[in-house]
PDB file of C-alpha atoms in Angstrom:
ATOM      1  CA  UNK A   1       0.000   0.000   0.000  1.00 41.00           C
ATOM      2  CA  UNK A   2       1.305   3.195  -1.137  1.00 38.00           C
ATOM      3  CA  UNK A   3       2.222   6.418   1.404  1.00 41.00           C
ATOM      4  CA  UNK A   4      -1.330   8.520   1.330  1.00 41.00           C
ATOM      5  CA  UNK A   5      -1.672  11.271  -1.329  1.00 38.00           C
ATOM      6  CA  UNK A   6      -2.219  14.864   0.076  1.00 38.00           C
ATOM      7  CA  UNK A   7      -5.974  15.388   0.188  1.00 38.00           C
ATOM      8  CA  UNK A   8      -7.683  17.663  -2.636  1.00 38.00           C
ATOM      9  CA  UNK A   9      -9.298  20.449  -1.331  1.00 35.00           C
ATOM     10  CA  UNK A  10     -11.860  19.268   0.762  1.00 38.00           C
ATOM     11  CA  UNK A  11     -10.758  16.146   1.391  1.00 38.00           C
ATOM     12  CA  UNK A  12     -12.182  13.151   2.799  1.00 38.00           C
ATOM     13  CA  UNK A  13     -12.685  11.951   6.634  1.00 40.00           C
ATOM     14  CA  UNK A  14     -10.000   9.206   6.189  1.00 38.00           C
ATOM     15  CA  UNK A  15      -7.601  11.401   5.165  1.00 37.00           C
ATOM     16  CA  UNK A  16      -8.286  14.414   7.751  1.00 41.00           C
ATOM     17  CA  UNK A  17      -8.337  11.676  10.465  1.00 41.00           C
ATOM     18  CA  UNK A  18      -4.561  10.270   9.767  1.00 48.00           C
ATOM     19  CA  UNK A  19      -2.814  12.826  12.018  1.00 50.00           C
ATOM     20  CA  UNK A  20      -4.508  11.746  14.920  1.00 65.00           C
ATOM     21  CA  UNK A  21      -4.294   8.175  14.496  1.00 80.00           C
ATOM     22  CA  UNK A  22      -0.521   7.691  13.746  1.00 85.00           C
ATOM     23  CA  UNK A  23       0.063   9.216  17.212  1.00 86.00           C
ATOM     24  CA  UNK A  24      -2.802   7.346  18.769  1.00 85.00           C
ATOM     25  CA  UNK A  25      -1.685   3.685  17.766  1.00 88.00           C
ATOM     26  CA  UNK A  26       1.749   4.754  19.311  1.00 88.00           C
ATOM     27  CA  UNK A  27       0.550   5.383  22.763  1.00 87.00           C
ATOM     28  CA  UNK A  28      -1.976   2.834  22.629  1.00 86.00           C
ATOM     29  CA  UNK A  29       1.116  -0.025  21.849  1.00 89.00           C
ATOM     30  CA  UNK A  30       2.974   1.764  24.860  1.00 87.00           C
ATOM     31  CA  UNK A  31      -0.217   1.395  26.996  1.00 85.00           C
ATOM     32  CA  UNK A  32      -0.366  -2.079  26.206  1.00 83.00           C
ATOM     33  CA  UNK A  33       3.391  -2.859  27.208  1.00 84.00           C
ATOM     34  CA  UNK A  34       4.386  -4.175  23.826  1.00 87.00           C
ATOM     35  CA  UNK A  35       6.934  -3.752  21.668  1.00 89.00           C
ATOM     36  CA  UNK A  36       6.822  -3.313  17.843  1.00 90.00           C
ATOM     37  CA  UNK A  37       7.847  -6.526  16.945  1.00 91.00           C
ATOM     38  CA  UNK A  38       5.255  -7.888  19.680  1.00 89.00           C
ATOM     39  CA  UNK A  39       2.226  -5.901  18.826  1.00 89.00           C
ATOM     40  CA  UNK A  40       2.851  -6.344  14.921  1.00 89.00           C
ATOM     41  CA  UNK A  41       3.067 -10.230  15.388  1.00 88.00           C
ATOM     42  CA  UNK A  42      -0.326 -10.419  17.101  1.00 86.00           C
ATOM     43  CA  UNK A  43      -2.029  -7.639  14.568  1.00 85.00           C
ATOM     44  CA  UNK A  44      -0.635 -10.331  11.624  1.00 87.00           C
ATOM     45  CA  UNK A  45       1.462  -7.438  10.698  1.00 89.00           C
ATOM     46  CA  UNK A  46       5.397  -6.852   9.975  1.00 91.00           C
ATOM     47  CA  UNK A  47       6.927  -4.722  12.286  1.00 91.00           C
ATOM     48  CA  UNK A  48       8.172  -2.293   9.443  1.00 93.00           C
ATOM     49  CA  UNK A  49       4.458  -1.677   8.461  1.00 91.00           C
ATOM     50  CA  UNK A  50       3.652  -0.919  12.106  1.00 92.00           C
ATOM     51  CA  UNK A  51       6.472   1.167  12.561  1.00 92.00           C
ATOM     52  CA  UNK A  52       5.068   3.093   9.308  1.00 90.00           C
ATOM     53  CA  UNK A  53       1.536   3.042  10.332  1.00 89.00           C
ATOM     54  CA  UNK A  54       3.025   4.753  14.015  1.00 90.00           C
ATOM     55  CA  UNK A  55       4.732   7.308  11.801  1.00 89.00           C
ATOM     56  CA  UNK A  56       1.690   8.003   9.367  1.00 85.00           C
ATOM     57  CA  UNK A  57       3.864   7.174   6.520  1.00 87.00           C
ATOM     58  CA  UNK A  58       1.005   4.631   5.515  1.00 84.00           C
ATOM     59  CA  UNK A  59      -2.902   4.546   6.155  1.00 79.00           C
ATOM     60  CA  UNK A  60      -3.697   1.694   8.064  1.00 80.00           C
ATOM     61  CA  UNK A  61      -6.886  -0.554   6.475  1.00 75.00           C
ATOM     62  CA  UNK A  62      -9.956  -0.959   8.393  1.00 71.00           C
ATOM     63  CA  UNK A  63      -8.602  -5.336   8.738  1.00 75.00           C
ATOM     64  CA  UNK A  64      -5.512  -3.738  10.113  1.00 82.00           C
ATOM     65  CA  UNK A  65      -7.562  -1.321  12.204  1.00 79.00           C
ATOM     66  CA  UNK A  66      -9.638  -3.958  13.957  1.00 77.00           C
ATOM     67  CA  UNK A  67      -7.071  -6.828  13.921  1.00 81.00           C
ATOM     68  CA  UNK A  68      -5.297  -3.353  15.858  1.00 86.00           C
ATOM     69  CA  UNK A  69      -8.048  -2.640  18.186  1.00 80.00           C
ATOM     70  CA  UNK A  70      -8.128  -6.423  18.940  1.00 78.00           C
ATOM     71  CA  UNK A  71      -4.432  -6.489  19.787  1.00 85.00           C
ATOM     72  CA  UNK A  72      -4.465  -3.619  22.113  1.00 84.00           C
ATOM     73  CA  UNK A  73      -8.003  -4.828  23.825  1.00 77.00           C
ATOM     74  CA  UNK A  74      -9.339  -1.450  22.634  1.00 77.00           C
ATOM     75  CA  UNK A  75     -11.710  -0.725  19.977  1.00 71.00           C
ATOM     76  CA  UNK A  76     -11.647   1.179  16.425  1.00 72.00           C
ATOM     77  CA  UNK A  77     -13.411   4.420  17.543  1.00 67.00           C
ATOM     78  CA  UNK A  78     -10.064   5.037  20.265  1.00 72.00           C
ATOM     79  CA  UNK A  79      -7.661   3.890  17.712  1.00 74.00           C
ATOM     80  CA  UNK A  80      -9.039   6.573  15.778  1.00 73.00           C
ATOM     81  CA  UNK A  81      -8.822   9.504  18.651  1.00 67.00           C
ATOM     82  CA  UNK A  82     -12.569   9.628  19.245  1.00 62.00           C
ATOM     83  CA  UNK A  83     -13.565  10.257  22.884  1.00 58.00           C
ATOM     84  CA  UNK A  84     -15.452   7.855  24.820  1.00 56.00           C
ATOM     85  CA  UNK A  85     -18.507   7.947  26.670  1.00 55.00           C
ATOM     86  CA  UNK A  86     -17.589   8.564  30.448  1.00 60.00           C
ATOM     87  CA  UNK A  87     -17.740   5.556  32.510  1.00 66.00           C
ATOM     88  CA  UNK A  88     -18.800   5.355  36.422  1.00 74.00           C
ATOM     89  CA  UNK A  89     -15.799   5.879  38.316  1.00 79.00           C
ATOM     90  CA  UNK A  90     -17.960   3.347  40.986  1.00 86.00           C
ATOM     91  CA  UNK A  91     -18.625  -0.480  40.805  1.00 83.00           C
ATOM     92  CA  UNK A  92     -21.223  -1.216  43.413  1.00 87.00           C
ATOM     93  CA  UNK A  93     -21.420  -4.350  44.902  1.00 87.00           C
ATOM     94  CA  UNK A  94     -24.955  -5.262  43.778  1.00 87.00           C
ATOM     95  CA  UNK A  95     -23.537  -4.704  40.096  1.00 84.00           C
ATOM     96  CA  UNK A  96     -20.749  -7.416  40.312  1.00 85.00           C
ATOM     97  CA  UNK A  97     -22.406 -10.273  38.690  1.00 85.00           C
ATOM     98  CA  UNK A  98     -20.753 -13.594  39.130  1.00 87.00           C
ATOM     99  CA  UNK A  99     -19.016 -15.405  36.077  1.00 83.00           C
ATOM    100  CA  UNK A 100     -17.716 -18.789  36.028  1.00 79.00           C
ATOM    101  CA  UNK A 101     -14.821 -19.831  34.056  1.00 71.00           C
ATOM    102  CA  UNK A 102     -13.293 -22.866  34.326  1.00 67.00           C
ATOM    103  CA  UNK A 103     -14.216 -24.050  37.897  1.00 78.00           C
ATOM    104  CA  UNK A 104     -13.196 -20.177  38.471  1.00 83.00           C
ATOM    105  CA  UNK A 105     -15.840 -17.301  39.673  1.00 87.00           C
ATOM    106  CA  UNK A 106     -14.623 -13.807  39.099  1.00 84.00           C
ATOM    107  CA  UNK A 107     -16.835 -10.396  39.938  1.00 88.00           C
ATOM    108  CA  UNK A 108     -15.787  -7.619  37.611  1.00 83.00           C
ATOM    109  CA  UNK A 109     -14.203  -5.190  39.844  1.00 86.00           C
ATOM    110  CA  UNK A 110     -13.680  -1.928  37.788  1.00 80.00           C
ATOM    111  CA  UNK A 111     -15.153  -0.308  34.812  1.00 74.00           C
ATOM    112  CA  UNK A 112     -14.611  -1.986  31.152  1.00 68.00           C
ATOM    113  CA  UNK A 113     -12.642  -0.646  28.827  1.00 65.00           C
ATOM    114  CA  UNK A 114      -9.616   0.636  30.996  1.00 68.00           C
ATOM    115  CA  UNK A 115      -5.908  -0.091  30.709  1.00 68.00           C
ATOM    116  CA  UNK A 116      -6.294  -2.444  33.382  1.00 75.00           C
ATOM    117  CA  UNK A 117      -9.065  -4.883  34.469  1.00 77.00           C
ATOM    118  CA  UNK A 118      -9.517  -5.531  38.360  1.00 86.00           C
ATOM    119  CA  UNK A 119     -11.653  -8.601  39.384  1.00 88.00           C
ATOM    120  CA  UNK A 120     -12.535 -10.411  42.459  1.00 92.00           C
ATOM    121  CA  UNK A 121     -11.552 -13.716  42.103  1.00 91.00           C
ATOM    122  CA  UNK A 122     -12.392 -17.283  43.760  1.00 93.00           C
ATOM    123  CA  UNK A 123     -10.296 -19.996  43.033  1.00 90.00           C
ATOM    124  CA  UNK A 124     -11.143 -24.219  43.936  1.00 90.00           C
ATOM    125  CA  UNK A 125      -8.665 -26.357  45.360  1.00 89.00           C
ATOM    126  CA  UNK A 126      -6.290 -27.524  42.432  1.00 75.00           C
ATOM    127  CA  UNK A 127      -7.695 -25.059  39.663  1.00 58.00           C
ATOM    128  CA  UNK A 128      -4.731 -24.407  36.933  1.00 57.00           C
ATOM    129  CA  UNK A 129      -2.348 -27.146  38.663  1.00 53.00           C
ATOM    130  CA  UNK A 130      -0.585 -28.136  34.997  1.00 55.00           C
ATOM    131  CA  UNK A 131      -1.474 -24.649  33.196  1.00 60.00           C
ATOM    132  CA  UNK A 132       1.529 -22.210  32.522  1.00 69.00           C
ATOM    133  CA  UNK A 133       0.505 -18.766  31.313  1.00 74.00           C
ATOM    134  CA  UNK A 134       3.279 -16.337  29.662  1.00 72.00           C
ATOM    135  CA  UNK A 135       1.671 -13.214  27.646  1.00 69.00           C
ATOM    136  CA  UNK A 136       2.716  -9.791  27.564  1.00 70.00           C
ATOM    137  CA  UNK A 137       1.628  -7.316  30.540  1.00 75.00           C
ATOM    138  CA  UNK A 138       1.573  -6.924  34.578  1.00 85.00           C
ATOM    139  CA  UNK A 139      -0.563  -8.985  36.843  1.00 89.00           C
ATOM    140  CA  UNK A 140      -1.353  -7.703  40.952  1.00 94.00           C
ATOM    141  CA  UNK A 141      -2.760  -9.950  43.049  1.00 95.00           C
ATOM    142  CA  UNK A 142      -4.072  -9.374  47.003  1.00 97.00           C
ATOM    143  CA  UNK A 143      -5.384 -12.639  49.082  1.00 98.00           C
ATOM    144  CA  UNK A 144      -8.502 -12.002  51.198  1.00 98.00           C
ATOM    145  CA  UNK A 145      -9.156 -15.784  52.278  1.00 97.00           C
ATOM    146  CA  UNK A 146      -7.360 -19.135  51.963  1.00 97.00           C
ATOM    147  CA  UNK A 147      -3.780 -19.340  50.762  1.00 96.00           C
ATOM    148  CA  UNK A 148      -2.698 -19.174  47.280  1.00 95.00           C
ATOM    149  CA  UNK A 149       0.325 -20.775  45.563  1.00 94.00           C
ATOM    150  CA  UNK A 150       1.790 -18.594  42.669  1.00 94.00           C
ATOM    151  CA  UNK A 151       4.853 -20.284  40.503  1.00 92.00           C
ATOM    152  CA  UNK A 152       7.049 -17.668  38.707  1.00 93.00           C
ATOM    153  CA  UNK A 153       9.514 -19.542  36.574  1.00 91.00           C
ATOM    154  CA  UNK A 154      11.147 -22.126  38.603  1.00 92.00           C
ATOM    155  CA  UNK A 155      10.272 -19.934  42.184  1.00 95.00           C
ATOM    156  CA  UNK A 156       7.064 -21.307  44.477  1.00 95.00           C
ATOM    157  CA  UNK A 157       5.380 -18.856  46.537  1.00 97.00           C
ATOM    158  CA  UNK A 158       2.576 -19.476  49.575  1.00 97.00           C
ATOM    159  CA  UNK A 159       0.878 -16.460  49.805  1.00 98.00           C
ATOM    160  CA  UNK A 160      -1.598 -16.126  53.302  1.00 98.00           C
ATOM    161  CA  UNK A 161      -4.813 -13.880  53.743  1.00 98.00           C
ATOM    162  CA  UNK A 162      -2.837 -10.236  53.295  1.00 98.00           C
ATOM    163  CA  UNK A 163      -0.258 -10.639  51.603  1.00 98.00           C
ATOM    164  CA  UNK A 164       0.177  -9.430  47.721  1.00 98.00           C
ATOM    165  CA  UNK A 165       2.350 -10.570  44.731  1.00 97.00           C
ATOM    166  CA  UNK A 166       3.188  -7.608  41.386  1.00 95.00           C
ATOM    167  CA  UNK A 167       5.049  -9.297  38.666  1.00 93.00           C
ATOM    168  CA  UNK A 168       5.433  -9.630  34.606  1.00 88.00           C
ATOM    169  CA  UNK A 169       3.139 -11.636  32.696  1.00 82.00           C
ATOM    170  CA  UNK A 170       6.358 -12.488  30.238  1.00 82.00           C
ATOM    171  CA  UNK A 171       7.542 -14.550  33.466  1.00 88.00           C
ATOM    172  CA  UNK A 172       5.693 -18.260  32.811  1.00 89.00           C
ATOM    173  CA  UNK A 173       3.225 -18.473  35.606  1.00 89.00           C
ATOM    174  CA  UNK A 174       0.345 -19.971  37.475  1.00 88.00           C
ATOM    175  CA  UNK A 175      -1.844 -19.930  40.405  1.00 90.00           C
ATOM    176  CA  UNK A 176      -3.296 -22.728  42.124  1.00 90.00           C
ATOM    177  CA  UNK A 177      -5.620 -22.379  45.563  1.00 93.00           C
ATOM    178  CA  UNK A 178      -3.646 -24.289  48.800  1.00 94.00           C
ATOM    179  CA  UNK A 179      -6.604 -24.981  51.197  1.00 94.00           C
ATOM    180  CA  UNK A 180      -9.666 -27.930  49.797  1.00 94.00           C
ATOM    181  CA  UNK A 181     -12.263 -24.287  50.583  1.00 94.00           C
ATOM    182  CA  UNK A 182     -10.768 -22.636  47.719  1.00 94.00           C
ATOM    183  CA  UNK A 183      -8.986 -18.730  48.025  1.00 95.00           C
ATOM    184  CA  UNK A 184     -10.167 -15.836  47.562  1.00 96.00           C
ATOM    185  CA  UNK A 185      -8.340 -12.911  46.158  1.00 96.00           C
ATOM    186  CA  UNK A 186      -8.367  -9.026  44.316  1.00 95.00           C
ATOM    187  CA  UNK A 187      -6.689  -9.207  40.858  1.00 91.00           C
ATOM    188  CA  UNK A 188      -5.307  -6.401  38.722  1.00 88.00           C
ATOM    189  CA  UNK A 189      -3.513  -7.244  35.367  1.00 82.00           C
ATOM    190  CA  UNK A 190      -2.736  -4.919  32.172  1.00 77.00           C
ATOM    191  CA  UNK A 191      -5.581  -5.799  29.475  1.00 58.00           C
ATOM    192  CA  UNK A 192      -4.175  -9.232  27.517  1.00 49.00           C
ATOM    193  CA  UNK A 193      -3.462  -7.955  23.969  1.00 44.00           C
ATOM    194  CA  UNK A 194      -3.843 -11.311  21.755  1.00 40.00           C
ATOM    195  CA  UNK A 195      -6.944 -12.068  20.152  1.00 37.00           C
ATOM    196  CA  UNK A 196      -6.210 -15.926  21.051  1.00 34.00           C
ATOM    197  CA  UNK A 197      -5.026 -14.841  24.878  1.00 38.00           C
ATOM    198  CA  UNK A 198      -7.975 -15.077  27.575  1.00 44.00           C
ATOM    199  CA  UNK A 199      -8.010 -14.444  31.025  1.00 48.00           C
ATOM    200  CA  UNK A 200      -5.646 -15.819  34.053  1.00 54.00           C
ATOM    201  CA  UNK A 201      -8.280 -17.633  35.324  1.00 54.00           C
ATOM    202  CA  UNK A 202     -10.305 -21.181  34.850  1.00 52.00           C
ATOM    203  CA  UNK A 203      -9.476 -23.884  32.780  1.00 46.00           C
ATOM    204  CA  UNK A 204      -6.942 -24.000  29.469  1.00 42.00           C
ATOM    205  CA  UNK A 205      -8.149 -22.142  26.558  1.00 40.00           C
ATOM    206  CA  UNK A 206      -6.652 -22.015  22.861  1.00 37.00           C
ATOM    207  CA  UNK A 207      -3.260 -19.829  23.109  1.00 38.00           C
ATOM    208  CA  UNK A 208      -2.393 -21.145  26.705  1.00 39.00           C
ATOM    209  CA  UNK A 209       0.780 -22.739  26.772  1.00 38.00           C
ATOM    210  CA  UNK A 210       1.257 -25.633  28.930  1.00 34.00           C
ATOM    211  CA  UNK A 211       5.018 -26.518  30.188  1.00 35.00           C
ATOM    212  CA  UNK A 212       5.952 -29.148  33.195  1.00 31.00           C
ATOM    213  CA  UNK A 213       7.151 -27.406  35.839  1.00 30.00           C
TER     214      UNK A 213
END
């Protein structure tokens, strides 16, 4: 695809709208915690095009924009500098509605859409024992009952009702409840930027990767 033409007097939307985007995909990779050659491999995209895409050298298709938008757990309208609708600052208890995943429950804990999700998160007794997880981002965890296990590479950690674990999602992971009643914890992590990538939580889904540790 060619470098865009200068717009005729006039001009169309596309073409007024490419300052603001080239800028926008930018931050919206650095939001994400990726680099080029990370984000461009997810988006099906060579990290020269991105890099020219970031630069506004080239206008980026509306595939590339949503395979984009998917990458960076965003949608088109941001990619394209549009404002959002204000969200509530406040997630009331009544609103949490329980979701099962896996033999997981998680309560959505902050508003959608943001560079990081928070949940509240119970876990049964051997949930993720043989799952590994590695994907780009940060993940904060805080146990409020029960005792959790979290491996980080070769490293074991018991955590007890208080304490907290902060780490990168690039280091190969899991978390597994100690006690037969489950744990019960607050988790934060950066918004997972593969298409294939899902959650932290409940069982093994397509994209996981699965090492013995």
């Amino acid at each position: 695809m060619s470098p865009p033409s200068p717009a005729p007097s006039g001009g169309g939307d596309a073409a007024d709208a490419l300052p603001a985007v080239a800028p926008q995909l930018r931050e919206l990779r650095r939001r994400a915690a990726l680099t080029l050659e990370a984000a461009a491999s997810a988006a099906g995209l060579s990290p020269a095009h991105l890099s020219r895409l970031e630069t506004g050298q080239r206008q980026p298709s509306l595939p590339m924009l949503l395979a984009l938008a998917r990458t960076y757990g965003t949608t088109v309208s941001e990619l394209l500098g549009e404002t959002p609708a204000d969200r509530d600052a406040v997630v009331r208890a009544a609103e949490m509605e329980p979701t099962p995943a896996g033999g997981w429950t998680y309560w959505q804990a902050g508003a959608r859409g943001r560079g990081m999700q928070a949940l509240r998160v119970h876990a049964p007794y051997g949930a993720q024992s043989d799952i590994v997880r590695v994907h780009p981002g940060e993940e904060w965890l805080h146990v409020l009952d029960g005792r959790v296990r979290l491996r980080l590479g070769d490293t074991s950690y018991t955590l007890a009702p208080g304490d907290s674990a902060h780490f990168d999602s690039l280091t190969p992971h899991r978390i597994t409840a100690v006690d037969p009643g489950g744990a019960d914890f607050l988790f934060v992590h950066t918004l997972l930027q593969s298409p294939a990538a899902a959650l932290c939580l409940g069982g093994p889904t397509r994209g996981d990767r699965h090492d013995g540790h």
